[in-house]
Short mmCIF file of N, CA and C and ligand atoms in Angstrom, two decimals:
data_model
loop_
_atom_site.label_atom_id
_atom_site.label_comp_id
_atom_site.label_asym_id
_atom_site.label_seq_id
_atom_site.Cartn_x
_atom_site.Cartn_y
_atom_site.Cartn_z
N UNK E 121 33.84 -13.06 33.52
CA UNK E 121 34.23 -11.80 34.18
C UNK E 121 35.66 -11.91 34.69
N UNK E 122 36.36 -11.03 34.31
CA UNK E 122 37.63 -10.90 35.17
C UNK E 122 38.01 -10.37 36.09
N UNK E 123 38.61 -10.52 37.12
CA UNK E 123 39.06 -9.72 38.37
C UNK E 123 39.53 -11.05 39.40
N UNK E 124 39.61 -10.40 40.61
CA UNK E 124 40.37 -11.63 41.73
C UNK E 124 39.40 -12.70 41.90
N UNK E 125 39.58 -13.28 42.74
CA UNK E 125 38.78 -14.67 43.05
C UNK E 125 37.79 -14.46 44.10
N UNK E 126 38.17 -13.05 45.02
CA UNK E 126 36.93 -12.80 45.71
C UNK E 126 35.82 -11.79 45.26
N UNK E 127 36.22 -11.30 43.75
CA UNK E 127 35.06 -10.70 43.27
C UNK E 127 34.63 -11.44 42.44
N UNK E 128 35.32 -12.80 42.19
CA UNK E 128 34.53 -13.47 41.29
C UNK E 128 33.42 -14.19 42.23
N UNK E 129 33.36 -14.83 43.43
CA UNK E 129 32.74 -15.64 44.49
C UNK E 129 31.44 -14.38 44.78
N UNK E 130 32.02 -12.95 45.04
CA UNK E 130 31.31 -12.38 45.41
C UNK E 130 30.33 -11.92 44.31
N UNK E 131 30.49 -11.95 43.18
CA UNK E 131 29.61 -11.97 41.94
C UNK E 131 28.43 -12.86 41.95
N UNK E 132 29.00 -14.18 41.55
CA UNK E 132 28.54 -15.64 42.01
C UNK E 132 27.42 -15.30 43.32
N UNK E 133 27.70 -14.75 44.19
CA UNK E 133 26.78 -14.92 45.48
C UNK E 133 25.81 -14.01 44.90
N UNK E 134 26.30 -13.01 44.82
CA UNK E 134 25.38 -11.76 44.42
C UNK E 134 24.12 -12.56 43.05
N UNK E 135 24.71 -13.39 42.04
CA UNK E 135 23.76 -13.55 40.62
C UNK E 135 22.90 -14.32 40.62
N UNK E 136 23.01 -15.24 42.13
CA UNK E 136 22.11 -16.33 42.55
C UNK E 136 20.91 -15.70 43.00
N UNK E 137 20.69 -14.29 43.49
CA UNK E 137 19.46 -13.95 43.73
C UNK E 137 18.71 -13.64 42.58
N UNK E 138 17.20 -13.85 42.88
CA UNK E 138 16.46 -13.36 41.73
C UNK E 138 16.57 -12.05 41.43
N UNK E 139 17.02 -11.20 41.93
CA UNK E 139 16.71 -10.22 41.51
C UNK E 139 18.28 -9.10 42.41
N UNK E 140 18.09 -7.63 41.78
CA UNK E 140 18.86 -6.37 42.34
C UNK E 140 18.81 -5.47 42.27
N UNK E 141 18.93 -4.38 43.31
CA UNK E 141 18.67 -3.08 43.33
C UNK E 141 20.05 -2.32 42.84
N UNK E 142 18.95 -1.09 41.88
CA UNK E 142 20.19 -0.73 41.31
C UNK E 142 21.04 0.45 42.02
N UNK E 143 20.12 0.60 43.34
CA UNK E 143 20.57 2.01 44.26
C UNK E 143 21.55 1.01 45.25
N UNK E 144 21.62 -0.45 45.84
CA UNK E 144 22.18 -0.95 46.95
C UNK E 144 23.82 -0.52 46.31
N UNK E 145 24.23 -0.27 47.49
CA UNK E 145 25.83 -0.18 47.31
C UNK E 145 26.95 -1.51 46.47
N UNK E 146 26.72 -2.31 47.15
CA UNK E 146 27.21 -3.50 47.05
C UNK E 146 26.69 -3.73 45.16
N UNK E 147 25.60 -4.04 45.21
CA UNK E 147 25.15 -3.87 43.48
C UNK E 147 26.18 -3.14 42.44
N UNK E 148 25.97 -2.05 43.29
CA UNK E 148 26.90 -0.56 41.93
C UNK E 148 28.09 -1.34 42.32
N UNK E 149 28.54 -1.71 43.38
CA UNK E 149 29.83 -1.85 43.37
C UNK E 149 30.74 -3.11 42.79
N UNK E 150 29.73 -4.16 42.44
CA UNK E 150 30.07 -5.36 41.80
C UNK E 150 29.88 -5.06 39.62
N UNK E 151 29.27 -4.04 39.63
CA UNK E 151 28.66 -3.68 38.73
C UNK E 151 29.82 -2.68 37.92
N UNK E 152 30.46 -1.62 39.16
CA UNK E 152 31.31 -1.29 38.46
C UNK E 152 33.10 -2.17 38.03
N UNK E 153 33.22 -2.82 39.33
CA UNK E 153 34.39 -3.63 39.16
C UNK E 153 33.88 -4.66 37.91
N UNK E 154 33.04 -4.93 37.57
CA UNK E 154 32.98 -6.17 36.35
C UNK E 154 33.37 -5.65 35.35
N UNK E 155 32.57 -3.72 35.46
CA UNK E 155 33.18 -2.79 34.20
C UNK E 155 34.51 -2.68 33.75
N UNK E 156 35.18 -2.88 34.80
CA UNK E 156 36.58 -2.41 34.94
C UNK E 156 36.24 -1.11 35.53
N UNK E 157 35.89 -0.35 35.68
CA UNK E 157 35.55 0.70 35.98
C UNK E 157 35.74 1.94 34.92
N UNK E 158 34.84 1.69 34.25
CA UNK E 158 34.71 1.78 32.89
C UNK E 158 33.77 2.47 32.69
N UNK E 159 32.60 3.39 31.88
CA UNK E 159 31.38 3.25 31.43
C UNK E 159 31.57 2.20 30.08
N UNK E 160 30.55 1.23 30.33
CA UNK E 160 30.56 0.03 29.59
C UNK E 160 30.54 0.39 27.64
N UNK E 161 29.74 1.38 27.74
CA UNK E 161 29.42 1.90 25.88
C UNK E 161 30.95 3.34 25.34
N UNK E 162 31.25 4.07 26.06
CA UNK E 162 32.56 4.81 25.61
C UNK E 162 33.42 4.29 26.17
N UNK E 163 33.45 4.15 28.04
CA UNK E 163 34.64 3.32 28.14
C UNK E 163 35.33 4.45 28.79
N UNK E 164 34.37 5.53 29.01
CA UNK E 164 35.25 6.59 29.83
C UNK E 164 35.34 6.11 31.77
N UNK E 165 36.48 6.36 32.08
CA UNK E 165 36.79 5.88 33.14
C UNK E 165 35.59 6.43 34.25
N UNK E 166 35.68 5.88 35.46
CA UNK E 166 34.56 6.08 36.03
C UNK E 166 34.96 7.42 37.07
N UNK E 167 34.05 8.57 36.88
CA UNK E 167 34.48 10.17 36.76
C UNK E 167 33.04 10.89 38.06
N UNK E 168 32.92 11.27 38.99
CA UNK E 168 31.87 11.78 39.06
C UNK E 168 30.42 10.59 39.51
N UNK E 169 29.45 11.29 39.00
CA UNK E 169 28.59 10.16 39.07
C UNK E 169 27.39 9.23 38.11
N UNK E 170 28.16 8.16 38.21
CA UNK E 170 27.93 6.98 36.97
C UNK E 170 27.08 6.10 38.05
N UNK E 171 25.96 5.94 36.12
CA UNK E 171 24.93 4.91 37.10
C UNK E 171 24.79 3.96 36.50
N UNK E 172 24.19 2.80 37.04
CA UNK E 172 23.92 1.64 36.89
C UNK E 172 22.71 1.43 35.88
N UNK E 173 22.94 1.49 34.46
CA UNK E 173 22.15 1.13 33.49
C UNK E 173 21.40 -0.14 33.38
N UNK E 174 19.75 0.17 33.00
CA UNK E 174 19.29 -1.26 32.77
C UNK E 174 19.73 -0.84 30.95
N UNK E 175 19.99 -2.58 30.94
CA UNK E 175 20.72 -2.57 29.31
C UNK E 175 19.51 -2.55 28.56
N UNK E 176 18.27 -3.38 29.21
CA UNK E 176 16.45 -2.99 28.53
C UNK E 176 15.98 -2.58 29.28
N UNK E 177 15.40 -1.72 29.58
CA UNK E 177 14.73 -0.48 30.38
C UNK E 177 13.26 -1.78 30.86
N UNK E 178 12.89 -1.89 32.66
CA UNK E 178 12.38 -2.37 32.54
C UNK E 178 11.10 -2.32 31.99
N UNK E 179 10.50 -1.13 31.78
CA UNK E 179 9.29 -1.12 30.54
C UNK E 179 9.21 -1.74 30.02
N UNK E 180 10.40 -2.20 29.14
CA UNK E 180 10.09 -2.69 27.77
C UNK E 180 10.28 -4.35 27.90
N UNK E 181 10.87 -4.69 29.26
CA UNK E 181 11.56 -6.14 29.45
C UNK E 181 10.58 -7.14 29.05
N UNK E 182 8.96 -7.29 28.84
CA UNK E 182 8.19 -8.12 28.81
C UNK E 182 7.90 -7.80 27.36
N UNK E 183 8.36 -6.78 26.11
CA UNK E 183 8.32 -7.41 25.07
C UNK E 183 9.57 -7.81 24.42
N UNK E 184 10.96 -7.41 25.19
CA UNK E 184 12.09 -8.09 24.98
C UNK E 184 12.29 -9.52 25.08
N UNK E 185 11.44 -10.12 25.90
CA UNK E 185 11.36 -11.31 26.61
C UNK E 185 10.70 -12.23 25.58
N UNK E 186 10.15 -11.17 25.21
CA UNK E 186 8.73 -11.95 24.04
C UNK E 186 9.17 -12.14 22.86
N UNK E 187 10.48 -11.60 22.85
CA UNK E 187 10.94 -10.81 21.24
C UNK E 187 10.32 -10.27 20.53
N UNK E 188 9.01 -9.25 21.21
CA UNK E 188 8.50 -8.51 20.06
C UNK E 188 9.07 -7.48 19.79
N UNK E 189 10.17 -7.00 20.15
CA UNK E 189 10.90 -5.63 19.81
C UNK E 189 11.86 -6.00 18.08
N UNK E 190 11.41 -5.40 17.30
CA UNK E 190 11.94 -5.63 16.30
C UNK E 190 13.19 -4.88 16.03
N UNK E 191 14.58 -6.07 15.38
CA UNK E 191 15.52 -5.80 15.64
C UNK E 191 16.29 -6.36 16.79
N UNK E 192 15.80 -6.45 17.50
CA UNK E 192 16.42 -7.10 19.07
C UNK E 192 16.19 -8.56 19.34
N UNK E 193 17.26 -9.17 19.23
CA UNK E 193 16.62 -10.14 19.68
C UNK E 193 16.89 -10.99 20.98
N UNK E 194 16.03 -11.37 22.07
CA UNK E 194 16.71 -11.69 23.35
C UNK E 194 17.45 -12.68 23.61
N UNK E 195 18.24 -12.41 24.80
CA UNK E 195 18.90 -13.87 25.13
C UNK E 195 18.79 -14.47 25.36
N UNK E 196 19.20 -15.90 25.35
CA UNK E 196 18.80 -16.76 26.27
C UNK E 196 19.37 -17.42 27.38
N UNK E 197 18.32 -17.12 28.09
CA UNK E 197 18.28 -17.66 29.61
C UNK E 197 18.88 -15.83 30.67
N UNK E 198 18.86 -14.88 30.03
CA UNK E 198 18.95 -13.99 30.68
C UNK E 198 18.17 -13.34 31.78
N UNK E 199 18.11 -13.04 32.68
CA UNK E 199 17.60 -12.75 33.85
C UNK E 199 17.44 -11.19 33.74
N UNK E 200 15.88 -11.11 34.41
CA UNK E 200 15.85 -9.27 34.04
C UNK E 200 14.42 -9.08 34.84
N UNK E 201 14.25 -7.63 34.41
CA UNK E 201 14.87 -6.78 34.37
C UNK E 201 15.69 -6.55 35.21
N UNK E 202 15.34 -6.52 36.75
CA UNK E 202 15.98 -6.22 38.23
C UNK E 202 16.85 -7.27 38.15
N UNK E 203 18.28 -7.13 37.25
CA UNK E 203 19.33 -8.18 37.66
C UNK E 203 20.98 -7.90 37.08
N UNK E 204 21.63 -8.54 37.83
CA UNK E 204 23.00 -8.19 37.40
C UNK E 204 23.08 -8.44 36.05
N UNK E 205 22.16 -9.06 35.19
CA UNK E 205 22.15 -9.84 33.65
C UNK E 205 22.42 -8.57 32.77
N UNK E 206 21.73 -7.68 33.40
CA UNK E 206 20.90 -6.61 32.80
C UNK E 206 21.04 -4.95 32.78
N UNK E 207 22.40 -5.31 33.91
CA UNK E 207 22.80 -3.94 34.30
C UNK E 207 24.22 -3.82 33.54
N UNK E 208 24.75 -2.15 33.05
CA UNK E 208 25.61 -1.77 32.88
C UNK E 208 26.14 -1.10 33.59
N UNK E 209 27.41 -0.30 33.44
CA UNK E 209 27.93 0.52 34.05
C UNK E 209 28.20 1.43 33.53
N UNK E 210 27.81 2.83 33.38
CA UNK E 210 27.21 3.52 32.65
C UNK E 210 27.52 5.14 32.55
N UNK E 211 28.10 5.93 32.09
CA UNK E 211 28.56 7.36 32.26
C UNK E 211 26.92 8.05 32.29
N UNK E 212 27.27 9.61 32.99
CA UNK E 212 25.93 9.75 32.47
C UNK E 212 25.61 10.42 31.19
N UNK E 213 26.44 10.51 30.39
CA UNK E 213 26.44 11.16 28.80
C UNK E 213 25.85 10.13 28.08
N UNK E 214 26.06 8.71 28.50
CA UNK E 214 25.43 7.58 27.52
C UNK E 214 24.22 7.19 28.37
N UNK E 215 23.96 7.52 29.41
CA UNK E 215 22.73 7.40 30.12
C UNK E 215 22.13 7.93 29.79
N UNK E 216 22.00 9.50 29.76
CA UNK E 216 21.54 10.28 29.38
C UNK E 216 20.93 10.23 27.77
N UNK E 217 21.65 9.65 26.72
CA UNK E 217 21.21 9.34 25.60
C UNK E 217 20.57 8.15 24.84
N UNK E 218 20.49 7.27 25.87
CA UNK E 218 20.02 6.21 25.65
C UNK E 218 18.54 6.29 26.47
N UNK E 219 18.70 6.74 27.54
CA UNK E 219 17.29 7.13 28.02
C UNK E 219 16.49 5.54 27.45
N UNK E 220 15.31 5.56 27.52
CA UNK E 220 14.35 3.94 26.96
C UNK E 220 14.49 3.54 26.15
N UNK E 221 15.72 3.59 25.24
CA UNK E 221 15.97 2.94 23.93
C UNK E 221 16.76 1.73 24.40
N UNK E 222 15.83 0.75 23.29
CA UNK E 222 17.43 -0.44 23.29
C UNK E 222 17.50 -0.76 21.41
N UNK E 223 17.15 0.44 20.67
CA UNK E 223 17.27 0.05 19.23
C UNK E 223 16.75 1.66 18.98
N UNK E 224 17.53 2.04 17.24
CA UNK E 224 17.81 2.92 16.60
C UNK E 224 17.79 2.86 15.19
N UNK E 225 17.31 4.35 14.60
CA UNK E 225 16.65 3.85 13.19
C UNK E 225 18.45 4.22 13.02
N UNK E 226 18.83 4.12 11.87
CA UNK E 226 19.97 4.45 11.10
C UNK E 226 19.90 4.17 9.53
N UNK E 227 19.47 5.69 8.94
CA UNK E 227 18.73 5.14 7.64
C UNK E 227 17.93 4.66 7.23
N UNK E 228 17.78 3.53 6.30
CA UNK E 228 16.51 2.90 6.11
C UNK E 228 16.47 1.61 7.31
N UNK E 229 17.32 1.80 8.38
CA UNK E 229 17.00 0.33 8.68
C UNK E 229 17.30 0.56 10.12
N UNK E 230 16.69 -0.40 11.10
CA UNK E 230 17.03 0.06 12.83
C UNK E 230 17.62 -1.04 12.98
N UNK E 231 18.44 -0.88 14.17
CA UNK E 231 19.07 -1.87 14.51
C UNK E 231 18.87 -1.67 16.37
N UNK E 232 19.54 -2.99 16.56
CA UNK E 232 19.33 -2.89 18.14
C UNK E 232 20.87 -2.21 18.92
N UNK E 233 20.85 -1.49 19.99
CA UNK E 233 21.62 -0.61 20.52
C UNK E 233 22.89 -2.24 21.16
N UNK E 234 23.97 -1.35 21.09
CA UNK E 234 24.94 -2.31 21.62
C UNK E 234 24.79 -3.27 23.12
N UNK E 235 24.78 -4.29 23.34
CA UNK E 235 24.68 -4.58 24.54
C UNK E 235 25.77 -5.23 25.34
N UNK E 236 26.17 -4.27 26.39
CA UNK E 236 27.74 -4.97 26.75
C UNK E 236 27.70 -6.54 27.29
N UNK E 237 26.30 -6.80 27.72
CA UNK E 237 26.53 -8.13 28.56
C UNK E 237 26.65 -9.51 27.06
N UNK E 238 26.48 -9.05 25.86
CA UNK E 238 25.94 -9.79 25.05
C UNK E 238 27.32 -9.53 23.79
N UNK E 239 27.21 -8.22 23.52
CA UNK E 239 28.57 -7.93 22.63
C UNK E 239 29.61 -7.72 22.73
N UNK E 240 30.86 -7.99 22.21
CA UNK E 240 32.12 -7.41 21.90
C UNK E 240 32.58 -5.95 21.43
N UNK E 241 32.89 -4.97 22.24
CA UNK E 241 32.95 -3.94 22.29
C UNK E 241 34.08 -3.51 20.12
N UNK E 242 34.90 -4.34 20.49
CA UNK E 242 36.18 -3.74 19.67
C UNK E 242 35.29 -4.51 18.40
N UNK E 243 34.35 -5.13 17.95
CA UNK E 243 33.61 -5.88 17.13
C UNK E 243 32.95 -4.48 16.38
N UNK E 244 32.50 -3.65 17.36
CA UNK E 244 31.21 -2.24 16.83
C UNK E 244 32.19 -1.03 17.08
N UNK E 245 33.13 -0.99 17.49
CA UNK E 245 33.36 1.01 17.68
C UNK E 245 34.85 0.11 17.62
N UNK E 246 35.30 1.53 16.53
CA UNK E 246 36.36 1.73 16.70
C UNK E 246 37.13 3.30 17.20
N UNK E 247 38.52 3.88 17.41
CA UNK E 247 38.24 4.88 17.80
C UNK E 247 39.07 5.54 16.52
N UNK E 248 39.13 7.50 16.32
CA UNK E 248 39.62 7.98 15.68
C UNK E 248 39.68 9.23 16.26
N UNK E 249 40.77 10.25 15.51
CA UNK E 249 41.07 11.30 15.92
C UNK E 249 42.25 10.76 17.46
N UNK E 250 43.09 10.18 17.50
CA UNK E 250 43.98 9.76 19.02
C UNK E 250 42.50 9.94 19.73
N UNK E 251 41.88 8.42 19.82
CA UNK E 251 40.87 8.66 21.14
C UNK E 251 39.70 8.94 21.18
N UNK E 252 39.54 10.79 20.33
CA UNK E 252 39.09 11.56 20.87
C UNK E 252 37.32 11.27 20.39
N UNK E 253 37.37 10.40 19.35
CA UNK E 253 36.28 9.93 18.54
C UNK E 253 35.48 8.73 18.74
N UNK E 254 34.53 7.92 18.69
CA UNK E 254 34.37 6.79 18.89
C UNK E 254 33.49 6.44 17.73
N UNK E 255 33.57 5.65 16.65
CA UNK E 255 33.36 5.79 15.66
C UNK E 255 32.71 4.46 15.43
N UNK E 256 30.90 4.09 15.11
CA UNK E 256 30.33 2.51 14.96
C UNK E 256 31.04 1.92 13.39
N UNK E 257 31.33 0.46 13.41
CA UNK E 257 31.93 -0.55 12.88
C UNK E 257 30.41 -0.92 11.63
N UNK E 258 29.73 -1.08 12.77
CA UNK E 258 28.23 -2.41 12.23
C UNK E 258 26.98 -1.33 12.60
N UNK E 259 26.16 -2.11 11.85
CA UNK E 259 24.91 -1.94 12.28
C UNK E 259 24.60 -1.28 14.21
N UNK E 260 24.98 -2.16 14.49
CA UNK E 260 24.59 -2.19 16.19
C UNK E 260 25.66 -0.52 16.47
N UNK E 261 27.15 -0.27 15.85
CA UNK E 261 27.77 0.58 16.39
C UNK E 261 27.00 1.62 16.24
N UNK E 262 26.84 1.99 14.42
CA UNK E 262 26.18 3.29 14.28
C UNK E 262 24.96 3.80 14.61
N UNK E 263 24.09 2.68 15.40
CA UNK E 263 22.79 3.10 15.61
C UNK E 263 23.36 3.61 17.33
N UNK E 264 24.12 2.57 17.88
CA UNK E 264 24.57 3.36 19.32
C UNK E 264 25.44 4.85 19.20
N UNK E 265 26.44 4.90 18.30
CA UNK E 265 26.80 6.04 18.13
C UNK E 265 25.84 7.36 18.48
N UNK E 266 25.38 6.78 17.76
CA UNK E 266 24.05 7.91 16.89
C UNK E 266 22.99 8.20 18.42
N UNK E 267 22.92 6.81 18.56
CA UNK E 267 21.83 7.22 20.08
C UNK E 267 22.43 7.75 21.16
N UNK E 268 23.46 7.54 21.86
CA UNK E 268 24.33 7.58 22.71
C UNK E 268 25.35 8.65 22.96
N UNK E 269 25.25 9.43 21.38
CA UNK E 269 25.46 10.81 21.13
C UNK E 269 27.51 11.12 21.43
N UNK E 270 27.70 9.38 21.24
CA UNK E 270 29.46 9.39 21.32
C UNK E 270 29.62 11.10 21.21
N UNK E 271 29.86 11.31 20.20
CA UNK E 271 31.04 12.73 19.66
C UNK E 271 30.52 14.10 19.42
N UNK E 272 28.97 13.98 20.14
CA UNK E 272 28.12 15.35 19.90
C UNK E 272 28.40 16.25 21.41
N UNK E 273 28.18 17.37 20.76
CA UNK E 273 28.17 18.51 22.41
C UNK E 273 28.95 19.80 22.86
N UNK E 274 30.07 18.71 21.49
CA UNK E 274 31.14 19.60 22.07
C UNK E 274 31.94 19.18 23.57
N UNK E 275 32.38 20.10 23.93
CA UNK E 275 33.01 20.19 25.30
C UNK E 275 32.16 20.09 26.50
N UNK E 276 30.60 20.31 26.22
CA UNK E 276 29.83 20.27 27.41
C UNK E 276 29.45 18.96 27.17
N UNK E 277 29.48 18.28 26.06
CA UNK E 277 28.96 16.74 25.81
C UNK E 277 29.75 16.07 26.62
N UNK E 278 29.99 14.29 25.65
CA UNK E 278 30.86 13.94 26.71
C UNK E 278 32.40 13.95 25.99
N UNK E 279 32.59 14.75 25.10
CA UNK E 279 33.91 15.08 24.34
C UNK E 279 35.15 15.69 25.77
N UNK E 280 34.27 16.56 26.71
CA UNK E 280 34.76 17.04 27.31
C UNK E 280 35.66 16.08 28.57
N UNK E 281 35.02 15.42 28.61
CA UNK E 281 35.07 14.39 29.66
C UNK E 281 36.51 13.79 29.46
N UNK E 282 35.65 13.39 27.77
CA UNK E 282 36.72 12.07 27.18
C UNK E 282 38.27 12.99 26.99
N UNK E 283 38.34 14.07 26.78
CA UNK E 283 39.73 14.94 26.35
C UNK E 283 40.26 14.97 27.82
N UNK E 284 39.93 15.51 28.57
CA UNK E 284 40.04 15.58 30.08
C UNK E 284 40.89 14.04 30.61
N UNK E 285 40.46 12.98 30.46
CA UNK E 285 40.69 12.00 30.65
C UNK E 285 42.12 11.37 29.46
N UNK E 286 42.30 11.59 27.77
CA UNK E 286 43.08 11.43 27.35
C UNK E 286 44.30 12.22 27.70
N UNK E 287 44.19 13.41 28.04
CA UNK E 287 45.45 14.55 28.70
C UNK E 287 46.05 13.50 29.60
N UNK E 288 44.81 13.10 30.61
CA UNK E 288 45.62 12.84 32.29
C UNK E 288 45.92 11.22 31.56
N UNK E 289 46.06 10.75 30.31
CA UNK E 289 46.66 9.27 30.74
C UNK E 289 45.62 8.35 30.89
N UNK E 290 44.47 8.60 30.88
CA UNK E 290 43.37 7.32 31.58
C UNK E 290 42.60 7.29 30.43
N UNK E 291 42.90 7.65 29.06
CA UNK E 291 41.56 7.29 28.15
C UNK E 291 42.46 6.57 27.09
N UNK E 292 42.08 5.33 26.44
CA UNK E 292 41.58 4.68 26.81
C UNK E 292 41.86 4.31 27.80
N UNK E 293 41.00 3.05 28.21
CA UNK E 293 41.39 2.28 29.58
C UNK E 293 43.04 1.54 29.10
N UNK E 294 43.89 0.78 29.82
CA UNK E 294 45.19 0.46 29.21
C UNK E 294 44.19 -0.70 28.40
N UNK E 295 43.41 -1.66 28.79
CA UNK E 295 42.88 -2.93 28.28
C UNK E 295 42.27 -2.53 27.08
N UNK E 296 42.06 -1.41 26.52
CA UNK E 296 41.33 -1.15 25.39
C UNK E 296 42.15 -0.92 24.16
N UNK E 297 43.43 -0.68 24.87
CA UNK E 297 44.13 0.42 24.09
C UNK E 297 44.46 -0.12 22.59
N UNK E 298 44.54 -1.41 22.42
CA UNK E 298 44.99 -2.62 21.16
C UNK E 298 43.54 -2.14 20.41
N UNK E 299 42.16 -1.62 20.77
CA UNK E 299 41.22 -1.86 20.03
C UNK E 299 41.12 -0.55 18.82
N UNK E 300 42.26 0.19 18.79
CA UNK E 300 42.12 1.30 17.98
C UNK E 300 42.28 1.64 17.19
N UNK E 301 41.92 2.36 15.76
CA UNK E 301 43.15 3.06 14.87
C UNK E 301 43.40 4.76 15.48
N UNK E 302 44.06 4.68 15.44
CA UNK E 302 44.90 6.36 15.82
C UNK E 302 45.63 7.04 14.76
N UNK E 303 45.85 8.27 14.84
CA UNK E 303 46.18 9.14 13.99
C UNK E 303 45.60 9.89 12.52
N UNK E 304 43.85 9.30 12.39
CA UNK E 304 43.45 9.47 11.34
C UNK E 304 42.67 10.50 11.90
ZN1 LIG M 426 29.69 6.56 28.44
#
């Protein structure tokens, strides 16, 4: 994780507990600084009100655990559900579309939904249109695309958001900005 040395200590203190609430202040707030302040899957700056995603919904955490979710396969030594392991930081356009999924058919074949604590963002999405697009790479991108509803809505989706945010200067984040092609 990057940031100063007292959010790294204060991380550290925070990951030693078994467990975290995803309503405590302090939680969201270590949760969003790890983001950068980010939503972790578009990357739209943090706008309004963004929540604290479980990356496996805890429903499903005891057959993630098990690896019976096909397609997915778990980590190891990850801590969950109730844990910083496990949480994103999260717009609510990709909240909203991800809802209990952590995997997506795409064609003949499903794949498992992107996971920020686990993947490389610039690896699965690239962007197009200056920005305005977010476009899956792999397997894992196009099934998140697709779930997560990147570029659907229109202006009430989260297109609106994301244009809003490229006008004023803040989309991408500056740290993202190398991960793109533009002008197509
Ligand atoms: Zn988002």
């Amino acid at each position: 994780m990057s940031g100063s040395p007292g959010l790294r200590a204060l991380f550290d203190a925070l990951a030693a507990y078994p467990g975290h609430d995803v309503h405590d202040d302090i939680v969201r707030l270590v949760v969003r600084l790890r983001a950068r302040d980010a939503c972790e899957y578009c990357l739209l700056p943090t706008v309004g009100q963004f929540h604290v995603d479980h990356i496996v919904p805890p429903g499903l955490w005891d057959a993630y655990a098990a690896g019976r979710i096909p397609t997915v396969t778990p980590r190891t030594g990850r801590s969950g559900p109730e844990h910083l392991d496990n949480f994103a930081w999260c717009c609510p356009f990709c909240n909203g579309g991800k809802g209990q999924r952590v995997s997506r058919r795409v064609g003949a074949h499903a794949y498992g939904l992107y996971d920020p604590r686990a993947d490389r963002w610039a690896e699965h999405f690239v962007f197009f249109h200056n920005f305005l697009t977010i476009i899956g790479l792999t397997g894992i991108g196009h099934a998140t695309e697709a779930a997560l509803r990147f570029n659907t809505g229109g202006l009430q989706g989260p297109l609106g958001p994301r244009h809003e945010a490229i006008v004023a200067g803040r989309y991408p984040p500056t740290w993202a900005r190398g991960w793109s092609v533009t002008g197509l």
